[in-house]
XYZ file of C-alpha atoms in Angstrom:
446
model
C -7.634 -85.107 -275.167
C -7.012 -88.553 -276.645
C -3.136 -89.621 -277.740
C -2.659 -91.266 -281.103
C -2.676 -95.420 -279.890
C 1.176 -95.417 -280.929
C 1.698 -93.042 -278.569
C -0.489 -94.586 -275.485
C 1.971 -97.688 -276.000
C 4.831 -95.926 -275.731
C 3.940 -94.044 -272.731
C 2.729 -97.233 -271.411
C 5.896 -98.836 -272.224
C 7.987 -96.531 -271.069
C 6.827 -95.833 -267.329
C 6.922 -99.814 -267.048
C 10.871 -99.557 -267.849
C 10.621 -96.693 -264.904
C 8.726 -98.745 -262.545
C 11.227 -101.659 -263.338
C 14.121 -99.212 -262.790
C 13.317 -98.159 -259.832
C 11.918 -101.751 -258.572
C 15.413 -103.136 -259.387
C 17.590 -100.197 -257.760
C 15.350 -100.293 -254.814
C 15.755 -104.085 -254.563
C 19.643 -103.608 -254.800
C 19.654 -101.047 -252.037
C 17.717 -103.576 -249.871
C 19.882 -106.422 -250.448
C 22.856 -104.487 -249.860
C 21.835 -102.474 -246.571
C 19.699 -105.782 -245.048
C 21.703 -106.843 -241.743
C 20.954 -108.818 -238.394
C 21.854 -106.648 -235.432
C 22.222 -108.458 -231.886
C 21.849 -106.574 -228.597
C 23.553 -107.367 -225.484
C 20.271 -109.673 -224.174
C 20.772 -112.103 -227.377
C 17.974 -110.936 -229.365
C 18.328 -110.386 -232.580
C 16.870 -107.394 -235.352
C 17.057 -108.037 -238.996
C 16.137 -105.446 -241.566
C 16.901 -102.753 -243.980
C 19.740 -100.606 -242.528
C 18.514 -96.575 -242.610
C 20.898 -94.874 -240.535
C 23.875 -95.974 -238.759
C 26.103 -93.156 -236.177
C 28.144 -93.858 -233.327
C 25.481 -93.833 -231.092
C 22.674 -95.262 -232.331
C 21.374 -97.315 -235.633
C 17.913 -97.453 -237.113
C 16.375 -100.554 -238.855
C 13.348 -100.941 -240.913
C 11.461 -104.273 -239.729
C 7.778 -106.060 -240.801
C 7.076 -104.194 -237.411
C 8.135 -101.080 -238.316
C 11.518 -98.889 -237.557
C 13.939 -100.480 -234.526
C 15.951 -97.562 -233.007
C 19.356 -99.179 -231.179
C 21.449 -97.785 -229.238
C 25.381 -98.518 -229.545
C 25.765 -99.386 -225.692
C 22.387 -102.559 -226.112
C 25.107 -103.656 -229.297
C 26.117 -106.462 -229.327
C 27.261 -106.736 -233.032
C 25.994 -106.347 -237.214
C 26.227 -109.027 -239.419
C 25.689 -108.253 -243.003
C 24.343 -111.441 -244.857
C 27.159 -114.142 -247.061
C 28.159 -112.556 -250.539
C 27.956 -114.319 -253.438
C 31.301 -115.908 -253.676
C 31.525 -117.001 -257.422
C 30.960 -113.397 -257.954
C 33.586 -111.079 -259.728
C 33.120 -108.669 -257.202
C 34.973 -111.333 -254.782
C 38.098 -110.431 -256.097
C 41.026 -109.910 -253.278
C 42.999 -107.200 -252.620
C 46.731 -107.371 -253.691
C 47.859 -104.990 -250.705
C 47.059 -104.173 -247.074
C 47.882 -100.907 -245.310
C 48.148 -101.001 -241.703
C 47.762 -97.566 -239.722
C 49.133 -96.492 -236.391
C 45.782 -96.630 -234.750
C 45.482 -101.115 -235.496
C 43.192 -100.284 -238.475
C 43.731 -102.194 -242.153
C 43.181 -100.681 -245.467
C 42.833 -103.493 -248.264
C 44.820 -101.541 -251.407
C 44.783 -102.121 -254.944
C 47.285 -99.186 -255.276
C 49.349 -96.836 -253.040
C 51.145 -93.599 -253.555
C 53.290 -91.230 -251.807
C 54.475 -87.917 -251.578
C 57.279 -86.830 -249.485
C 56.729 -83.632 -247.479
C 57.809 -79.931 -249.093
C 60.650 -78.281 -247.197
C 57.875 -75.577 -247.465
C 55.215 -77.063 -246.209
C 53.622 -76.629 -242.853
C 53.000 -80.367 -242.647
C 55.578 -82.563 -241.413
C 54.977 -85.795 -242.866
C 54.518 -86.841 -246.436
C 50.941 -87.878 -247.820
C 49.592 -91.497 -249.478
C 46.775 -91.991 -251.403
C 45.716 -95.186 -251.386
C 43.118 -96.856 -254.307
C 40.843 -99.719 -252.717
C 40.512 -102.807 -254.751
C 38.283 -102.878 -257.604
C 36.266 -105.388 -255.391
C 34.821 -102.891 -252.920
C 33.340 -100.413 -255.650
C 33.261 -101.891 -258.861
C 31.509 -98.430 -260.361
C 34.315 -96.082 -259.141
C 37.321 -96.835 -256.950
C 37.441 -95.930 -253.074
C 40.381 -93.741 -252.424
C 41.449 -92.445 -248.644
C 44.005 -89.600 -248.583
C 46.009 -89.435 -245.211
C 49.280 -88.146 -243.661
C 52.231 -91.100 -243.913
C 52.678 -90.440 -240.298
C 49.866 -92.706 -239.754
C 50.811 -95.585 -241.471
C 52.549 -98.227 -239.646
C 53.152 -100.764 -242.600
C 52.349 -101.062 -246.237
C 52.581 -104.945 -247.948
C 52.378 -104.157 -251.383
C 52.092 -108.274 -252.054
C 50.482 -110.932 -250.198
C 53.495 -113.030 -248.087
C 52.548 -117.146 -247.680
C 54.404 -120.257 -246.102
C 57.638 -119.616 -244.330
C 57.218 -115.599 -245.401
C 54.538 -115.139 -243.276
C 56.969 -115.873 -240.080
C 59.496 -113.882 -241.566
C 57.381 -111.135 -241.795
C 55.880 -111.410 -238.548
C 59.355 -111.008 -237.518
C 60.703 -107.975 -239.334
C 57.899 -106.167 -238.228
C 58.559 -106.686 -234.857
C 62.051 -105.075 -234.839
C 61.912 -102.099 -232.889
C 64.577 -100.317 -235.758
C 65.246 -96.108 -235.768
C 64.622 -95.831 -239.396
C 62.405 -97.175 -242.190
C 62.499 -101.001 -243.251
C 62.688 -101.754 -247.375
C 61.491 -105.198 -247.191
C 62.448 -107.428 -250.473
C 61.899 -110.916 -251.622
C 64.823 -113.078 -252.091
C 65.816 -116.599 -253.402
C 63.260 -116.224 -256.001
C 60.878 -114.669 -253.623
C 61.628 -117.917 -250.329
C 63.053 -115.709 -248.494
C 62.796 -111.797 -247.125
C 65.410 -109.603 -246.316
C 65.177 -105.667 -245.187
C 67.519 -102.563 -245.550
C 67.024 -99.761 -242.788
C 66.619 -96.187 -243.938
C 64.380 -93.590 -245.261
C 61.473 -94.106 -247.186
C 60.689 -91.000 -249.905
C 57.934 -90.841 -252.857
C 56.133 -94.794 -253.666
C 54.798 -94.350 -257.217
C 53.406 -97.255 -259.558
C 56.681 -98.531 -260.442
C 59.486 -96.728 -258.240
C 59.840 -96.795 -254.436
C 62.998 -94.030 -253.143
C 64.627 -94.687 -250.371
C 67.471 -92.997 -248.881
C 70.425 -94.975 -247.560
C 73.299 -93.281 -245.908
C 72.614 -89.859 -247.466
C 72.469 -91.928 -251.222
C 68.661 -91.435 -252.673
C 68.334 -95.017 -254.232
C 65.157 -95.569 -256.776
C 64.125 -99.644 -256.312
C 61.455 -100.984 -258.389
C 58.773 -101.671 -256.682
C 57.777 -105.264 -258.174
C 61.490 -105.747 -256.009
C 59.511 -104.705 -252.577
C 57.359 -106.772 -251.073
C 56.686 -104.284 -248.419
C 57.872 -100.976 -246.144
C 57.756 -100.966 -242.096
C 57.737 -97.138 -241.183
C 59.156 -95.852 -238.312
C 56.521 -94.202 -236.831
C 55.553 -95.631 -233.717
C 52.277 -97.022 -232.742
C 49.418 -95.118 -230.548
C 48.407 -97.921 -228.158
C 45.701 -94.801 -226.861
C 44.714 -94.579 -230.350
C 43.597 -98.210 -230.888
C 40.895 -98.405 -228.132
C 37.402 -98.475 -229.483
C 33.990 -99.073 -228.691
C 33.404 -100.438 -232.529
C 35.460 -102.420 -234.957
C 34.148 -102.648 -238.489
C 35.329 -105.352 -240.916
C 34.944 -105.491 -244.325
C 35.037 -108.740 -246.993
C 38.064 -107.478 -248.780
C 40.213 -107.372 -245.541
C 38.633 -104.185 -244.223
C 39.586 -103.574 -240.288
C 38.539 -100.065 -238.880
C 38.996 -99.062 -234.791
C 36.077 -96.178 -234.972
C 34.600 -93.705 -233.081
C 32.771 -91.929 -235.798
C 30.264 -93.201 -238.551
C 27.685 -91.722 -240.494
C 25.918 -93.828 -243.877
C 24.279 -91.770 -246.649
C 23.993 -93.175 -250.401
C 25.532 -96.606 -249.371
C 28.431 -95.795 -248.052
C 29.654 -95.018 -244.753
C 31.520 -92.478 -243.918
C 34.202 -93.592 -240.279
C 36.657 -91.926 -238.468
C 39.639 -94.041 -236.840
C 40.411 -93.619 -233.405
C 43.953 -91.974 -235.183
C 41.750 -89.786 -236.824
C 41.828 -91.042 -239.979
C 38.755 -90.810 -242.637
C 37.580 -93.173 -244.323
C 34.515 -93.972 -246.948
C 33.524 -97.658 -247.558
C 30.867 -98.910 -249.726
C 28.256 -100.601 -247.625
C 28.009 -103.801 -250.179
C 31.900 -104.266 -248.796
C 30.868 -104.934 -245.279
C 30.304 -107.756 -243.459
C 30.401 -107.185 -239.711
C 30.502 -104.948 -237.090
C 31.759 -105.218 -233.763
C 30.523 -103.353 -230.674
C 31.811 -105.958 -228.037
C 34.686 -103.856 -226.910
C 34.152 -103.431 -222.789
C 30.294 -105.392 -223.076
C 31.535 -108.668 -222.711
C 34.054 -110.886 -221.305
C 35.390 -114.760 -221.965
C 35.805 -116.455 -219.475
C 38.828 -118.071 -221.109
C 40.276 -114.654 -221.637
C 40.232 -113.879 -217.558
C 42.807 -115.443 -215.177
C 40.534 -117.108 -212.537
C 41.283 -116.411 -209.228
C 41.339 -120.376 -208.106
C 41.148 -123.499 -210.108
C 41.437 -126.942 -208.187
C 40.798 -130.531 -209.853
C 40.843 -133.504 -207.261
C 41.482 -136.829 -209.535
C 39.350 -139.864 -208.414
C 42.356 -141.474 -206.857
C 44.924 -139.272 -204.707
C 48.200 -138.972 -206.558
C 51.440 -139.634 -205.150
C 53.356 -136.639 -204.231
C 55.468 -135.320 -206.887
C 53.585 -136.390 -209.862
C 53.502 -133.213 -211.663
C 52.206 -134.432 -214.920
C 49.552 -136.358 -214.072
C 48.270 -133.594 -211.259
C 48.086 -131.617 -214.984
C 45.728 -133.545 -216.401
C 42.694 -132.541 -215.629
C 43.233 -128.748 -214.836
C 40.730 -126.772 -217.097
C 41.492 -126.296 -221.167
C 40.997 -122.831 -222.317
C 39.849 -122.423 -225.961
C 39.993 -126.304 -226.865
C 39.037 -129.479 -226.101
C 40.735 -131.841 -224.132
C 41.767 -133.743 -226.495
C 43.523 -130.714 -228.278
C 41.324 -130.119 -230.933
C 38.664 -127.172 -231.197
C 35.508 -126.831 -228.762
C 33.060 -128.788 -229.937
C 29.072 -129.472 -229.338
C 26.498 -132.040 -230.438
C 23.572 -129.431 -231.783
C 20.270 -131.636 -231.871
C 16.999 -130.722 -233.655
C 14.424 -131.013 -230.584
C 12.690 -133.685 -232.598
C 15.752 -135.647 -232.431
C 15.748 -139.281 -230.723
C 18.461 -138.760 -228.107
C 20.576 -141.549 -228.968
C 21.596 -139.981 -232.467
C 24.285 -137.672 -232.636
C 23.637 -134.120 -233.995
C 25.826 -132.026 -236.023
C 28.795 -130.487 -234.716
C 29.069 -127.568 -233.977
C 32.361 -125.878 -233.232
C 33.565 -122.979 -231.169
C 36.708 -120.723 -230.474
C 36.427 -119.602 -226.997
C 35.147 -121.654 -223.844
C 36.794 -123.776 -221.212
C 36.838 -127.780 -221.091
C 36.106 -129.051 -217.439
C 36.880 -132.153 -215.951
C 34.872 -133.934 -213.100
C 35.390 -132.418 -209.544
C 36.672 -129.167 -210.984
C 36.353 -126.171 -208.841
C 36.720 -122.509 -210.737
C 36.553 -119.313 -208.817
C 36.713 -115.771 -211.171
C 36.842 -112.096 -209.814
C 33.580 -110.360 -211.407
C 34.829 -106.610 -212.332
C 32.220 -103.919 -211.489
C 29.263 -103.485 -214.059
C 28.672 -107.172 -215.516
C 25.139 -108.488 -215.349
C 24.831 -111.826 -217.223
C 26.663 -114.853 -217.521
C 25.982 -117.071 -220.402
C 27.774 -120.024 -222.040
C 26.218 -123.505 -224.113
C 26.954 -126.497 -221.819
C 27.683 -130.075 -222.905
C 29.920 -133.238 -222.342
C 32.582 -133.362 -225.416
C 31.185 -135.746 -228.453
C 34.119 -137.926 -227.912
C 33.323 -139.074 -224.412
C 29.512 -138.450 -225.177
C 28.551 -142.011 -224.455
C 29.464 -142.258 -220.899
C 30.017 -138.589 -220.047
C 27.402 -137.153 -216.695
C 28.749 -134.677 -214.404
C 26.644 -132.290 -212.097
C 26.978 -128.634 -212.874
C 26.541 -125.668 -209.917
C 26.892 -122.199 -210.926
C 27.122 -119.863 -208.023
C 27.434 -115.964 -207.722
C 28.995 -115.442 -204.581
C 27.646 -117.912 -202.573
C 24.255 -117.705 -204.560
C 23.091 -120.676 -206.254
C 22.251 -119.871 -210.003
C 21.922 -123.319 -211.254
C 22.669 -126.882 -210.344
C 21.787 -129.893 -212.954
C 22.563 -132.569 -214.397
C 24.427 -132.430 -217.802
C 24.662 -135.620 -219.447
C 26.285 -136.869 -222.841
C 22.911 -137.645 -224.633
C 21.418 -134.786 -224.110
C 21.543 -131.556 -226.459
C 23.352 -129.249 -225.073
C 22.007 -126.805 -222.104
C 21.926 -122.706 -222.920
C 23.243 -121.059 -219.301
C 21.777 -117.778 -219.346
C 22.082 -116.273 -215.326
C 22.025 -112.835 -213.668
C 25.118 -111.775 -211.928
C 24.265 -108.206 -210.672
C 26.138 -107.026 -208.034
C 28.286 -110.185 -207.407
C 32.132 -110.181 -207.010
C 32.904 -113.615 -207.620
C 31.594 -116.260 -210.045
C 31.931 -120.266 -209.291
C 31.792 -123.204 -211.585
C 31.874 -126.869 -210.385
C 31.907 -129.522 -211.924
C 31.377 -132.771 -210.090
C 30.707 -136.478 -210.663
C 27.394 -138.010 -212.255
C 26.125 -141.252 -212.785
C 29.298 -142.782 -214.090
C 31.480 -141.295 -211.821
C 34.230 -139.893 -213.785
C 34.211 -141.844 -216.518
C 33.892 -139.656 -220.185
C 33.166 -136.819 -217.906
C 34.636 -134.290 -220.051
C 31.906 -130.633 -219.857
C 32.861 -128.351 -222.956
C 31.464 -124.855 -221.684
C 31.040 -123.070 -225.081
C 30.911 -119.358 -225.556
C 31.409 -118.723 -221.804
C 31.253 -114.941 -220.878
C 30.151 -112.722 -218.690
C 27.708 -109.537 -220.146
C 26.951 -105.773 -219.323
């Protein structure tokens, strides 16, 4: 059978535009499900994501599918969106649940409970931000009972204080919250909240139903109380609109993911939304986060008796530098010619040590790593040495020198089985002159 030449061409031309189709959505799915996963050891996966539960993910590598479990997980990192996209558009809301979770909302409605109704509390529906799902809007449909606050408008400056505040009061009834002073200030009225439509909030004040435009309300603090049992979680998912999810059940199919709070709450997110996961919870500890069970600094020269301030100023720094400012590291190429400084490199947990520091931590049951990036602060880089010992129990891990032109030293040491950790720091070459050790990142790792 031969086909007219008309006919060849369009056939011709016509699975091209299928091929291209499917080229393009394939390419999209790729780019949207394409993460970096990082187990507990510091390795690192990157691939397309294919399935994604609780307990385990799979990714498709060069080297074929990686199966992960959730306890190796360290965290997934979903690569930098395109910021000068449309799609970056914030959300004008946030709902916070009972369970710690945020919703990012475009919109928010609610009904109050029927008198006949079995259930006891009201129900919202709330519409995620055109952001998220530009083809259809995300909506999530729960009980009002587990919604701690709704802010129905962003609060900045001296607001966000003020609202810090008001949703801190401990009050027996529902907080209207309202902008003031051409929206400087917030103020609150205690009461009931009823129905939240698109341009009506009711609210009940000493028996009186009272119908307040919502453009009035910058936001409502319910009464229900929090479930402190409810917000522990193994994972924490965030998402680039202001996403925050505690969960303990996920499932992805068609882009999307499909999680369950820890309240109970369920919840489907576009994947293209996401940009991290975190599966830290109960792997890992910082060593700024722990209260160590000794710390002793011995100055050069002995201090008189009752010199409290200056005995002060060299106990360790947790989470900044000794100067104040944030933790800080000179990262060198290894081609580099010592003597130039790298690029700085900053981070938000670690301790600063001074010279003859002594630092003694508890190890809880389970822990098998320690790990931290070691190096004198860039200030005091140019005359900064000190001596480093790490010992587990009375183990020696490692003992070197750690000086200020040098790129800074990974610390990667097993700690199986020990029940106390010790750091000292001592004097170098200079004695203690610049001796200032930023330990970066320090924490210890299931």
């Amino acid at each position: 059978m031969h086909l007219p030449r008309g006919r060849i061409d369009f056939f011709q031309s016509t699975t091209s535009v299928l091929l291209l189709t499917c080229f393009l959505a394939l390419a999209t799915r790729t780019s949207i499900a394409a993460v970096t996963a990082t187990r507990l050891d510091g390795a690192t996966i990157s691939g397309e994501l294919r399935s994604w539960t609780e307990s385990q993910l799979v990714i498709a590598t060069s080297a074929g599918e990686q199966h992960i479990t959730a306890e190796e997980l360290l965290s997934l990192s979903w690569p930098a969106a395109d910021k000068s996209a449309d799609s970056q558009e914030n959300a004008s809301g946030l709902v916070d649940l009972t369970d710690g979770s945020e919703i990012p909302i475009e919109n928010i409605s609610v009904r109050s409970k029927q008198s006949t109704s079995k259930d006891q509390s009201g129900s919202a529906t709330l519409t995620s931000p055109r952001s998220t799902s530009p083809k259809s809007p995300v909506v999530t449909t729960l009980p009002t009972n587990r919604i701690a606050v709704v802010l129905f408008k962003p609060v900045n400056g001296a607001l966000v204080k003020q609202w810090a505040e008001i949703r801190g009061l401990k009050s027996a009834g529902d907080l209207l919250v309202v902008a003031k002073r051409d929206g400087t200030s917030l103020d609150y009225v205690e009461g009931v909240v009823g129905e939240v439509s698109s341009d009506k909030v009711e609210f009940k004040l000493d028996g009186e139903t009272n119908r307040v435009d919502r453009a009035r309300v910058t936001g409502i603090v319910y009464s229900h109380p929090s479930d402190p049992s409810a917000a522990k979680t193994n994972l924490v998912v965030h998402g680039r609109s202001g996403l925050r999810l505690n969960v303990n059940e996920i499932h992805l199919a068609d882009d999307f993911v499909t999680m369950k709070t820890t309240g109970g709450t369920s919840v489907r997110w576009p994947v293209s939304d996401l940009d991290g996961a975190d599966f830290s919870s109960g792997k890992l500890m910082y060593l700024s986060d722990i209260e160590p069970a000794s710390q002793n600094w011995t100055p050069l020269v002995g201090l008189p008796t009752g010199i409290s301030l200056a005995a002060q100023y060299g106990l360790p720094r947790r989470n900044h530098s000794a100067f104040g400012d944030m933790l800080t590291l000179n990262i060198k190429n290894k081609n580099d010619d010592t003597t130039r400084p790298g690029a700085l490199r900053s981070f938000t947990k670690g301790l600063a040590l001074r010279s003859r520091t002594e630092l003694v931590y508890r190890l809880p049951e389970g822990f098998n790593r320690f790990t931290a990036l070691a190096g004198i602060d860039p200030d005091t880089a140019s005359t900064g040495n000190v001596q480093l010992t790490i010992l587990a129990d009375d183990r020696s891990l490692l003992a070197t020198e750690v000086a200020g032109g040098q790129s800074p030293l990974p610390i990667d040491v097993a700690i199986s089985n020990a029940k106390r950790l010790k750091i000292i720091v001592d004097f170098g070459q200079n004695l203690d002159t610049g001796d200032w050790l930023n330990l970066c990142d320090a924490k210890i790792l299931k």
